[in-house]
Amino acid sequence: MCLGLPMIVVELRPGDVALAEYEGVRKEVSVALLAGDVAVGDFVLVHVGFALSKIDPERARETLALLAEIAGLEAR
Amino acid sequence: MILVDEFRDRDVALRIARVIGAEARPERSYAFMEFCGGHTHAIFRYAIEDLLPANIRMVHGPGCPVCVLPIGRIDAAIALAGQPGVTLCTYGDVLRVPGSHRRSLLKAKAEGADIRVVYSPMDAVKLAQASPDRQVVFLAVGFETTTPPTAVVVLEAERLGLANFSVFCNHVLTPPAIAAILDSPEAQGGALRLDGIIGPAHVSAVTGSRAFARFPRDYGQPVVITGFEPLDVLQAILMLVRQANAGRGEIENQFTRGVTEDGNRHAQGLMARVFESRETFAWRGLGQLPASGIRLRPEFAAWDAERRFSLPEPEAEPPTACRCGAILRGLARPADCRLFGTGCTPDNPIGACMVSSEGACAAEWAYGRARHRGKETA
Ligand code: SF4
């Protein structure tokens, strides 16, 4: 129940609802907690059917680059 | 998928583990507490402790909401579900949590109570709309991740004027529980030594990393807000080792992709509108903690199950051999419990730590035994 998932928004629907996808599985989620700040293509963190926050893919890439650097690897 | 698979790369994980091994000082040891059950689960699932040098130890914390739900609240939920006309909805994990006399919602359901598992609290609202002749009660549990959704459904029930929906609120707050651990006689007296805290990413996505700034400030405890993938956890451990080595106690954010200092202001506003602090709330393992739980504000009394139904007074908890309480306080490990794996298994749990996949005993049962067996035969 506490294990949240990053999902990608594939469609916005009326009533603060979005269709979001994870690993090919699509689900309706509420975006009521994002106060309208959401668009198709956004990554969102979903818990119990609600998007809690957006996930910033740019920051994710920065973290991955840092991890690669720590590991002594070229950033991929 | 981006954001998940890349953070599970085994080759990178092994390399980072080697860096941790190189930077951890051999003359000392490190004990880091992961507060959140999601981290406990990840640490077991990816066998992260096996990658770490022997002088780094992970201490499992109390951040599994199902595990900390006290027996009295489970008993109250069972009683509520037994009232005529009531349909009780909750998350699947809650059903098997043992109450008094080893009763659970699952057993009550088998005996005929109308208890339904929902994935989202919104499903409970829809059920109430579809069944006007039933009183639908949503048993709400969880930390700051599941609280904003509950706030949304209470506001939705108000908007719809839904008279047959209410919430039995058991939401609790993360920072008071961390404070309780750090203030405990064991932590103060040195029996529980902690060198840093792995802070919860998803809770912080709502509260902002700021909510945890008092732990470095007031306790000198390093905190790293951490994601739930194995590379996230390993990076955070390295960050904590570096803080410990340098004698720093700071709040750092490993999960920059989803957490800011401020968090989700809109969600915070909705929570503040719907909920108020309770003077005190009982936690399994930690006891009564001041200002650690929340309830619906009086304006929302019409949707507050505690005001609408009379609930039984909690019975005193009988002594048992279950070590859940000590495990939730970081003082014992599942293997220290003599019921583990014999009297207590996920199919027949004695304590709540064996119920949820985020509980330390359930995680040890699912992933730890194979590891220990491997070691014995190796
Ligand atoms: S193994 Fe079972 S009885 Fe023992 S501490 Fe864990 S939950 Fe309690």
XYZ file of C-alpha atoms in Angstrom, chain A residues 15-69:
55
model
C -12.816 15.838 -13.154
C -9.135 15.905 -12.124
C -8.561 12.438 -13.511
C -5.753 11.212 -15.753
C -5.000 7.973 -17.492
C -1.502 6.931 -16.488
C 0.711 4.034 -17.490
C 3.349 1.867 -15.849
C 4.975 -1.034 -17.689
C 2.167 -1.126 -20.228
C -0.562 -1.184 -17.579
C -2.954 1.761 -17.761
C -4.928 3.043 -14.837
C -7.100 6.024 -14.015
C -5.506 8.137 -11.311
C -6.655 11.283 -9.571
C -4.562 14.375 -10.205
C -6.526 16.443 -7.672
C -3.368 16.904 -5.574
C -1.399 18.506 -8.399
C -3.589 21.642 -8.582
C -3.833 21.560 -12.369
C -0.069 21.487 -12.857
C 0.027 18.339 -14.987
C 0.254 17.563 -18.705
C 0.356 14.533 -20.970
C 3.879 13.102 -20.914
C 4.559 14.095 -17.295
C 5.900 11.510 -14.876
C 3.952 11.361 -11.643
C 4.422 9.495 -8.392
C 1.249 7.509 -7.676
C 0.100 6.250 -4.278
C -3.330 4.665 -3.695
C -4.629 5.989 -7.010
C -3.492 9.588 -6.482
C -0.612 11.426 -8.125
C 1.275 12.898 -5.169
C 3.907 14.835 -7.044
C 5.618 15.079 -10.378
C 8.899 13.325 -11.074
C 11.434 15.419 -12.941
C 13.176 13.245 -15.574
C 15.927 15.846 -15.959
C 16.806 15.511 -12.259
C 16.613 11.734 -12.599
C 19.213 11.878 -15.377
C 21.433 14.067 -13.214
C 21.228 11.523 -10.399
C 22.052 8.685 -12.809
C 25.035 10.627 -14.142
C 26.250 11.199 -10.590
C 25.807 7.496 -9.792
C 27.813 6.575 -12.887
C 30.511 9.002 -11.846
